[in-house]
Coordinates of N, CA and C in Angstrom, one line a residue:
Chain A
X28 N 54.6 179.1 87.2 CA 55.8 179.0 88.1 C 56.6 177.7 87.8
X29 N 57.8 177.8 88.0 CA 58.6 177.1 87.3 C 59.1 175.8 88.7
X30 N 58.8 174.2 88.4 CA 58.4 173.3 89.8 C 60.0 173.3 90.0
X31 N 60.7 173.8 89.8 CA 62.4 173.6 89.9 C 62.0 174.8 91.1
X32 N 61.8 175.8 90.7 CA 61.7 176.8 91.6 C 60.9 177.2 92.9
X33 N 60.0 176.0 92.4 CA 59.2 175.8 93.5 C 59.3 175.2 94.8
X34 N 60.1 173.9 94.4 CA 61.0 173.5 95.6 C 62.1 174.3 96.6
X35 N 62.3 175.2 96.1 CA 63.0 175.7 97.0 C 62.5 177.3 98.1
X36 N 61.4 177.6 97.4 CA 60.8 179.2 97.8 C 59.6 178.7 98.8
X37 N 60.2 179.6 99.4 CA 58.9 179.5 100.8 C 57.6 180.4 100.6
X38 N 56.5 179.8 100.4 CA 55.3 180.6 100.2 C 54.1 181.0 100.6
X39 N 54.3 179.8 101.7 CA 53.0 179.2 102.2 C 53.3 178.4 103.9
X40 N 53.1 178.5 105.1 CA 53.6 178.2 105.8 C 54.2 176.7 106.0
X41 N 53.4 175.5 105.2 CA 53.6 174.5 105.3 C 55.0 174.5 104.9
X42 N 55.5 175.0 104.0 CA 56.9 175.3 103.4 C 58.2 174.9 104.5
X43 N 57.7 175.5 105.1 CA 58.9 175.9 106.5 C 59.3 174.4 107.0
X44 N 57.8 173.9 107.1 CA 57.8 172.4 107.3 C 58.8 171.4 106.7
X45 N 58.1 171.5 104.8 CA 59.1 170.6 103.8 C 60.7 170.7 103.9
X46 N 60.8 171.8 104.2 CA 62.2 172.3 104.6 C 62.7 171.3 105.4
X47 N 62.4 171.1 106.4 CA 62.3 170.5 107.9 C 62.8 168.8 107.4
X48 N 62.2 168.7 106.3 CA 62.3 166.9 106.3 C 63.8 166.1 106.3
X49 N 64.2 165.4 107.2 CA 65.2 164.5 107.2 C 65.9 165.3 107.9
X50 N 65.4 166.5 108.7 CA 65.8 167.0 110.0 C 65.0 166.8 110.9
X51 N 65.7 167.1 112.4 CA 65.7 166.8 113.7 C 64.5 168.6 114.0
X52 N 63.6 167.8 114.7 CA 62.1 169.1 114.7 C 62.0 168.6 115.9
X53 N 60.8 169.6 116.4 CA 60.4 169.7 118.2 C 59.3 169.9 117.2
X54 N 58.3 169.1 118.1 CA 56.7 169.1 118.1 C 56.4 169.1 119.2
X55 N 55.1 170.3 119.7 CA 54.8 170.5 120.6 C 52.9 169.8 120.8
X56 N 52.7 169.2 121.3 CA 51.5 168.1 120.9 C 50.5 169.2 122.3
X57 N 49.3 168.0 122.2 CA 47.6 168.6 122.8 C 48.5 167.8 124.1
X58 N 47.8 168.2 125.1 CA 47.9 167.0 126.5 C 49.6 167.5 127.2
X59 N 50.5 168.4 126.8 CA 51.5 168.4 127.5 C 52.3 167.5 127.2
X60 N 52.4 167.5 125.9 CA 53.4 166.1 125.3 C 54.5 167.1 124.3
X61 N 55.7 166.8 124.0 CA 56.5 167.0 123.1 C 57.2 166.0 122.5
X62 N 57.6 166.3 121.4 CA 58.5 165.6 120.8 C 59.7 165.8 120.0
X63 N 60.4 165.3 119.9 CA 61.9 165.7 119.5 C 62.1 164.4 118.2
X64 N 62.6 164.5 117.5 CA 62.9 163.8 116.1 C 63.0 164.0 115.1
X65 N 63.4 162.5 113.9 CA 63.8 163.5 112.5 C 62.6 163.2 111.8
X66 N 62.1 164.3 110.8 CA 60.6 164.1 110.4 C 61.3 163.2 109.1
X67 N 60.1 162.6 108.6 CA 60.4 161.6 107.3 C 59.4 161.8 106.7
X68 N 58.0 162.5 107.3 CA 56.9 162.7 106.2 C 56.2 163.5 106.5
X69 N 55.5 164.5 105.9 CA 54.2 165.0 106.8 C 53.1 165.0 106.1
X70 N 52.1 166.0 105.9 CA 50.5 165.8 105.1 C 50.6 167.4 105.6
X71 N 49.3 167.9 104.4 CA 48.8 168.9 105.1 C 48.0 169.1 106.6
X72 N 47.7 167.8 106.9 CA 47.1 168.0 108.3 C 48.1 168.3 109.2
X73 N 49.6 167.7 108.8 CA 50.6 167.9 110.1 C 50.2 166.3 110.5
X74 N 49.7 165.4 109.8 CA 50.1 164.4 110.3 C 51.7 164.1 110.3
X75 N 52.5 163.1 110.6 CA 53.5 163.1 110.6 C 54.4 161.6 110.5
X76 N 55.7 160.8 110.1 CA 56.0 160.2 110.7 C 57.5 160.8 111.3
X77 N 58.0 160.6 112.3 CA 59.3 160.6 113.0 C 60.0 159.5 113.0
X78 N 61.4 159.6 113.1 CA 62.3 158.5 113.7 C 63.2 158.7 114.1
X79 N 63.4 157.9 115.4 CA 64.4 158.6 116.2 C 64.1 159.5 117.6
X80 N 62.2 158.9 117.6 CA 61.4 160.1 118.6 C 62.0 159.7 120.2
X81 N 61.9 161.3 120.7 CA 62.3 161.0 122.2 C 61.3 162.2 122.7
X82 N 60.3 161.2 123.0 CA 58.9 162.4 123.6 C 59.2 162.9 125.5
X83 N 58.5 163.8 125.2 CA 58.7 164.5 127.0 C 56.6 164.7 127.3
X84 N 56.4 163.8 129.0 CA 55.0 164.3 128.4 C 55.0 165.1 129.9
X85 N 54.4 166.2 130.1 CA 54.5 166.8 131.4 C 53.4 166.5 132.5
X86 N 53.9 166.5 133.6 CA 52.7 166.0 134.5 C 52.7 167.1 135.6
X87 N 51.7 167.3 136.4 CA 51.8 168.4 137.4 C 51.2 167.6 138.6
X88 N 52.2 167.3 139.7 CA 51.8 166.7 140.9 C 51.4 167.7 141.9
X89 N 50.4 167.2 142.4 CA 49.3 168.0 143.6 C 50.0 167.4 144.8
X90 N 50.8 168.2 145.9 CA 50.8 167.1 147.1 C 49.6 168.3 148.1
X91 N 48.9 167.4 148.3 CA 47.4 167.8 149.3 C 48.0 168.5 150.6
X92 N 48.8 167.4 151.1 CA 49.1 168.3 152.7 C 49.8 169.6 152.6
X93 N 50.5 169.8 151.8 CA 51.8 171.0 151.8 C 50.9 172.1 150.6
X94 N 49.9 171.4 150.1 CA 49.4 172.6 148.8 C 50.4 172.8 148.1
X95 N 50.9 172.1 147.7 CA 52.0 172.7 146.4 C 52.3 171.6 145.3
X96 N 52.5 172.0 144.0 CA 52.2 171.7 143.4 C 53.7 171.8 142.7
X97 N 54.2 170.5 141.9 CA 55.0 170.0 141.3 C 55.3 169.7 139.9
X98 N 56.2 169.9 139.2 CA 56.1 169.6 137.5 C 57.0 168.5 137.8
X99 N 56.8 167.0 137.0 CA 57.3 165.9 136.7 C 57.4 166.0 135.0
X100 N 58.4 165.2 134.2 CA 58.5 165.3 132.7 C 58.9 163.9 133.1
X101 N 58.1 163.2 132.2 CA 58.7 161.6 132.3 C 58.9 162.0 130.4
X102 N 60.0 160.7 130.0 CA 60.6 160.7 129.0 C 60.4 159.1 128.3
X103 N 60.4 158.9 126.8 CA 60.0 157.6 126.4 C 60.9 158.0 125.4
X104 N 61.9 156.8 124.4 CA 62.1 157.0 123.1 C 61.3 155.8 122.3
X105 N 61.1 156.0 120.9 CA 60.1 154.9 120.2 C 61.0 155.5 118.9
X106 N 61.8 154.2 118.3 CA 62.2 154.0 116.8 C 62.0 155.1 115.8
X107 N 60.3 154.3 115.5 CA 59.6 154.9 114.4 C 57.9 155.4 114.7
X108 N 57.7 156.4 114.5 CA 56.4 156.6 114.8 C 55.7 157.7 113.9
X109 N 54.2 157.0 113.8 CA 53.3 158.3 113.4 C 52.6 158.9 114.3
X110 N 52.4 160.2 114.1 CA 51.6 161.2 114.9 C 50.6 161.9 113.9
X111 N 49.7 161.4 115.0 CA 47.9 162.6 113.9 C 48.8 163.5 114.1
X112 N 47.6 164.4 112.9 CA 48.0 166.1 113.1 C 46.9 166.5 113.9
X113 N 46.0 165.6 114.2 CA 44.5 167.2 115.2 C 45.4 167.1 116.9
X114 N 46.9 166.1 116.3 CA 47.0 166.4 118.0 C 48.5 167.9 118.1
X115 N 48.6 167.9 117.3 CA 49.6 168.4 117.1 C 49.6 170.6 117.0
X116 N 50.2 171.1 118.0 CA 50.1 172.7 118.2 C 51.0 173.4 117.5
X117 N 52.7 172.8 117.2 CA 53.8 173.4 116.6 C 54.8 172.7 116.2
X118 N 55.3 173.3 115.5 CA 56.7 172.4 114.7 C 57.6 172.8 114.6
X119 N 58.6 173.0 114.9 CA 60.0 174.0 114.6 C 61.4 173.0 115.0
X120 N 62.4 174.0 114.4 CA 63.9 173.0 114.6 C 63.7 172.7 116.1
X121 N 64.0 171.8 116.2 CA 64.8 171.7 117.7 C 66.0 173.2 118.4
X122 N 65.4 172.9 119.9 CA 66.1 174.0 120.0 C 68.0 174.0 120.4
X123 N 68.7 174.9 120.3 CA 69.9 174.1 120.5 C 70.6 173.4 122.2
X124 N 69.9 174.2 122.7 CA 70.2 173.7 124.1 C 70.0 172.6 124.2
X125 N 68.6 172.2 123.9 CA 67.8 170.7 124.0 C 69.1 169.3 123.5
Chain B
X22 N 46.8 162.0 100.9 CA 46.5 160.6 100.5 C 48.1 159.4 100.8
X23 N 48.9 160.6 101.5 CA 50.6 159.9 101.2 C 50.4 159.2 102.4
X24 N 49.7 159.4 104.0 CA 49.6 158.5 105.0 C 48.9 156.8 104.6
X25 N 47.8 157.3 103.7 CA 47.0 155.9 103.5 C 48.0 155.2 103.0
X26 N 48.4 155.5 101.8 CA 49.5 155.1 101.2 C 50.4 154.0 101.8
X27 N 51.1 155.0 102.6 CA 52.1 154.7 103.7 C 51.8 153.4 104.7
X28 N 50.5 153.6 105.0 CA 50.0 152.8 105.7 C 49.4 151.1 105.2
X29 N 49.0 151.4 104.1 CA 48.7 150.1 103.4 C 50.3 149.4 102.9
X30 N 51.4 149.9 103.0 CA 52.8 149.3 102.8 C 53.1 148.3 104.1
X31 N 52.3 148.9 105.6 CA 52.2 148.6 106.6 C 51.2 147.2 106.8
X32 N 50.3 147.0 106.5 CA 49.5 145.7 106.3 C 50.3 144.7 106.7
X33 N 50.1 143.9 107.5 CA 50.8 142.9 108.1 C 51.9 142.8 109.1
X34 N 51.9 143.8 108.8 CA 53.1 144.3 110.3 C 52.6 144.4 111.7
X35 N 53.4 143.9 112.5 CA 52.8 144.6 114.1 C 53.3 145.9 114.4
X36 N 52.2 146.4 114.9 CA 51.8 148.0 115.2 C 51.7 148.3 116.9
X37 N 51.3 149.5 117.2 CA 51.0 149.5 118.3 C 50.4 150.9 118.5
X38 N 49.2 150.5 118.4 CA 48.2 152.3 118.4 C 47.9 152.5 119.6
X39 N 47.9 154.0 119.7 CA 48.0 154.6 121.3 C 47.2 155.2 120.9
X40 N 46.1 155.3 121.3 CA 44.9 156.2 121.5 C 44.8 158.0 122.4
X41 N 44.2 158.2 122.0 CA 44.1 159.7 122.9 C 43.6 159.4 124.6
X42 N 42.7 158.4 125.0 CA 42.6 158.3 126.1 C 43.9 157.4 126.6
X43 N 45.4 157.3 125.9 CA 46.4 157.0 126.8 C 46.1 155.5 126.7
X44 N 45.0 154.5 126.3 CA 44.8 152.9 125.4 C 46.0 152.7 124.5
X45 N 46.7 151.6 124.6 CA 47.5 151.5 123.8 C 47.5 149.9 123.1
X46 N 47.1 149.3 122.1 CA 46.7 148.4 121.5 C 47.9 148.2 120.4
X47 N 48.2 146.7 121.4 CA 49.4 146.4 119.9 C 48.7 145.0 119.1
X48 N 49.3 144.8 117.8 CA 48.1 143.8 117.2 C 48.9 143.8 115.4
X49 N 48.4 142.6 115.0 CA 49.0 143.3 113.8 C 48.0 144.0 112.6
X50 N 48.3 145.0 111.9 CA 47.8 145.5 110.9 C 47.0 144.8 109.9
X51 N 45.6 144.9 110.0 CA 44.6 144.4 108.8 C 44.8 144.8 107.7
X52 N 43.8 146.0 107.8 CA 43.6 147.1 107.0 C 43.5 148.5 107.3
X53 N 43.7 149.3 106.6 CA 43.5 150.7 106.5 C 42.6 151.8 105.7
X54 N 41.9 152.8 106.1 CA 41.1 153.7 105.2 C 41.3 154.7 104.7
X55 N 40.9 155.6 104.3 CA 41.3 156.8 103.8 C 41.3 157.7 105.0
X56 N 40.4 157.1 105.8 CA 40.3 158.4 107.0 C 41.4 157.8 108.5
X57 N 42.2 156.8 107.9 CA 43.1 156.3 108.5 C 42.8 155.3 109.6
X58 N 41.6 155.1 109.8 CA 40.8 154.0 110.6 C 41.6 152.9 110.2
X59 N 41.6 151.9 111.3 CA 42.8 151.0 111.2 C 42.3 149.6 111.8
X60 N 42.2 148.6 111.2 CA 41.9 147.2 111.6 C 43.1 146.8 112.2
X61 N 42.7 145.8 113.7 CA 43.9 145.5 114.1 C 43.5 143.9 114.5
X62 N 44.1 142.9 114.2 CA 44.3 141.3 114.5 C 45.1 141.0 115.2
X63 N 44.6 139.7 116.3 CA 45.4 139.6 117.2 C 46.1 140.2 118.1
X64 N 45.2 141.1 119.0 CA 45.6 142.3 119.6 C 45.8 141.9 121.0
X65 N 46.7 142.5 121.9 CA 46.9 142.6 123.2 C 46.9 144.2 123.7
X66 N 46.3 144.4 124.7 CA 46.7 145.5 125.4 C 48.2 146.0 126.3
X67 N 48.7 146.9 126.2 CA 50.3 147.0 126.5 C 50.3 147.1 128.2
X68 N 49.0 147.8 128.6 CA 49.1 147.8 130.1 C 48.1 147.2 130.8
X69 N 47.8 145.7 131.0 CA 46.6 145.1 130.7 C 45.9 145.6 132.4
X70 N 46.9 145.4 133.3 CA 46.7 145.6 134.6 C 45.9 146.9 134.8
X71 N 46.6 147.7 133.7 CA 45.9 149.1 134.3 C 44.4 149.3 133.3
X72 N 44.4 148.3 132.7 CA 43.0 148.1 131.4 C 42.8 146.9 131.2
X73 N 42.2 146.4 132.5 CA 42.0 145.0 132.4 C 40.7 144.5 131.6
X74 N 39.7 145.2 131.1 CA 38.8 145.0 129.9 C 39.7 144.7 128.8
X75 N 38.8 144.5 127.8 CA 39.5 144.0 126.2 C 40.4 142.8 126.1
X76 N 40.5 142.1 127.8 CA 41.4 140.9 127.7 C 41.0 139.9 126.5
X77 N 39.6 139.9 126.7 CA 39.0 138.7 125.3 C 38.9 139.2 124.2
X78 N 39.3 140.2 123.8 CA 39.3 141.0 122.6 C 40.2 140.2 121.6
X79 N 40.2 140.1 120.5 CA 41.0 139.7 119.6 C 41.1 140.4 118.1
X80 N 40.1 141.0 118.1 CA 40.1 141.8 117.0 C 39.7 143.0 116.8
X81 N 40.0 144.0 116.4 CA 39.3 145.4 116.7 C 39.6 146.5 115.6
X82 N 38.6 147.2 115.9 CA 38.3 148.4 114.3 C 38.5 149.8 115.0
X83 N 39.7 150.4 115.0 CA 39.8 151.7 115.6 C 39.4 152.5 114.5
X84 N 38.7 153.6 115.2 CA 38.7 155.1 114.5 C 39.6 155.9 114.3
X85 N 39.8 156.2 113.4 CA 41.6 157.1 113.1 C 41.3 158.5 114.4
X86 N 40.2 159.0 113.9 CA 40.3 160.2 114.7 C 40.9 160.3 116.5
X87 N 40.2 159.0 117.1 CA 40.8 158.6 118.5 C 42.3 158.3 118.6
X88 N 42.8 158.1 117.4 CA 44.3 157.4 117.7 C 45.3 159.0 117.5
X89 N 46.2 158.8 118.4 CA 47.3 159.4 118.8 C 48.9 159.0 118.6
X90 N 49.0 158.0 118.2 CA 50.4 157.6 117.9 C 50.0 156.3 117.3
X91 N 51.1 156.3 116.3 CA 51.1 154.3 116.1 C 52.8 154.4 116.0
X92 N 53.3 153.3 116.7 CA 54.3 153.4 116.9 C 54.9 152.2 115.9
X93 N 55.7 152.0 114.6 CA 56.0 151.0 113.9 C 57.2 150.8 114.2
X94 N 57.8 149.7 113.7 CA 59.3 148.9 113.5 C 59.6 149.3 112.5
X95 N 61.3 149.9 112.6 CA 61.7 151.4 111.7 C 62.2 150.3 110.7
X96 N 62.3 149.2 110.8 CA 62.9 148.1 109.6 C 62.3 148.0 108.4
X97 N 60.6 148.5 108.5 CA 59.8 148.3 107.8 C 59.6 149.4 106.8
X98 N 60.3 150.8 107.3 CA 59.8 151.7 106.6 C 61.0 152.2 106.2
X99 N 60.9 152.8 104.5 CA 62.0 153.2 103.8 C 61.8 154.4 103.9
X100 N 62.8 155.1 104.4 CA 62.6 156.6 105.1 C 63.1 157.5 103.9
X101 N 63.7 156.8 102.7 CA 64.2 158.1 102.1 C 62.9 158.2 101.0
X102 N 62.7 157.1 100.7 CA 61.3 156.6 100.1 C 59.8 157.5 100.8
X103 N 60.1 157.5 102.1 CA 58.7 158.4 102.6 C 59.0 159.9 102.4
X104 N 60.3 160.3 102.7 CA 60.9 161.9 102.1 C 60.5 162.3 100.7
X105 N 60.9 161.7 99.7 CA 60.5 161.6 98.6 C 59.3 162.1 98.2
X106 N 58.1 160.8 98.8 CA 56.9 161.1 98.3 C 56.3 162.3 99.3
X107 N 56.6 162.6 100.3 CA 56.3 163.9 101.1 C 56.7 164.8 100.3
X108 N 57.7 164.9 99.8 CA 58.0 166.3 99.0 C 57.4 166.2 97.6
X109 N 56.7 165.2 97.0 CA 55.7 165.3 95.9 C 54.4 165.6 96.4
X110 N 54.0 165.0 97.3 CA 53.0 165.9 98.0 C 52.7 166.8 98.2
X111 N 53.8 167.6 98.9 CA 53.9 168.7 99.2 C 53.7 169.9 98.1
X112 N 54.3 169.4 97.1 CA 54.6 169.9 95.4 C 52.8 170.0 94.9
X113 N 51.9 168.8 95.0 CA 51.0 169.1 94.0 C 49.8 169.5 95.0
X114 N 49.8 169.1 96.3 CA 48.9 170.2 97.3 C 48.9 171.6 97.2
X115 N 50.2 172.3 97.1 CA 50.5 173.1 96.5 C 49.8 173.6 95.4
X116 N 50.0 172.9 94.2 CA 49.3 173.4 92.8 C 47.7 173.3 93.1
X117 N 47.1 172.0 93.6 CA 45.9 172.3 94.0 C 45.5 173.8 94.2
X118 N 46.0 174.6 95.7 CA 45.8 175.1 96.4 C 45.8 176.4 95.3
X119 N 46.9 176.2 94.0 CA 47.3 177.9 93.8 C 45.8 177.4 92.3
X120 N 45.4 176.3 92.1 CA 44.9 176.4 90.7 C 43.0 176.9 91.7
X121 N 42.9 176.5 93.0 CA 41.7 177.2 93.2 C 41.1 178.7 93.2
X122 N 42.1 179.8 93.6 CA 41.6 180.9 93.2 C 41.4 181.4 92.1
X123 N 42.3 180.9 91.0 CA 41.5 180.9 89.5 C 40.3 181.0 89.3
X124 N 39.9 179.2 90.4 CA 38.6 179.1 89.9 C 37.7 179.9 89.5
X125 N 37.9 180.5 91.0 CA 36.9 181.5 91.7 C 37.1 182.6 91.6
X126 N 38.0 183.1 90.6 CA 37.9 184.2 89.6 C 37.7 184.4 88.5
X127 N 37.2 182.9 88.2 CA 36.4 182.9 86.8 C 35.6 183.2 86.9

């Protein structure tokens, strides 16, 4: 196969990924975390670096007396960052609404 | 091998690794391994209040596997430079991957 050609043809899922680089991706992490940013690197693990990250991590508040139960998203942004890949569930463009 | 890489460029920088138990240790960068285990110097804890152990700590040897984020100073890292070598990466992981069922159909 010809490596000119190779760069460009999708074959293998990771592909979808390379595509992805020096674009703005949604990563969906372990723990109720996501992330929003432009990817700059990845590995086959899906390790990753981002820049530009603006994470959302979700929380679920219990109030005891009323029994009911609440979703909180607190929000952080961080420059530059790396992320493992064992934490990591999905990867895709960002979505447009977001 | 592109993270180690990446990471030994990082050597002497301050860092700030966030662990999976939500520990977040800033310090500057020692060394690094293949399995991404990371030596950290002159370390402080980010929320000491809420982790008031490790105040005498000064130096410490995380396990890559525990860590969950390292957060760097984007000054440090040449981003078209890490694009690049991700996409060579990507290129001979690849070949690896397509020259093993050969193997195994020899």
């Amino acid at each position: 196969m010809a490596d000119t050609a190779a760069a460009l043809t999708v074959e293998e899922p990771l592909d979808l990924v390379r595509l992805s680089l020096d674009e703005r991706i949604y990563v969906k992490l372990r723990g109720d975390r996501e992330l929003r940013g432009r990817l700059h690197a990845y590995d086959q693990h899906l390790n990753m670096v981002l820049g530009e990250v603006e994470e959302t991590i979700t929380m679920v508040d219990v109030n005891d007396e009323v029994q009911t139960q609440s979703l909180r998203s607190v929000n952080r942004t961080v420059p530059m960052l790396f992320v493992r890949g064992d934490g990591v569930i999905l990867v895709s463009p960002p979505s447009r609404a977001a | 091998m592109l993270f180690y890489s990446f990471f030994k460029t990082q050597v002497g920088q301050q860092v700030t690794v966030e662990l999976k138990n939500d520990l977040a240790i800033q310090g500057v960068l020692e060394s690094v391994d293949q399995f991404l285990n990371i030596k950290l110097r002159d370390i402080h804890v980010v929320d000491p209040e809420r982790y008031p152990h490790m105040l005498s700590i000064k130096n410490c040897f995380i396990r890559g596997s525990v860590v969950r984020y390292v957060q760097l100073s984007p000054s440090t890292v040449d981003t078209a430079l890490l694009q690049d070598a991700a996409r060579r990466e990507a290129q001979s992981t690849q070949q690896m991957n397509q020259a093993k069922p050969n193997v195994a159909q020899a």
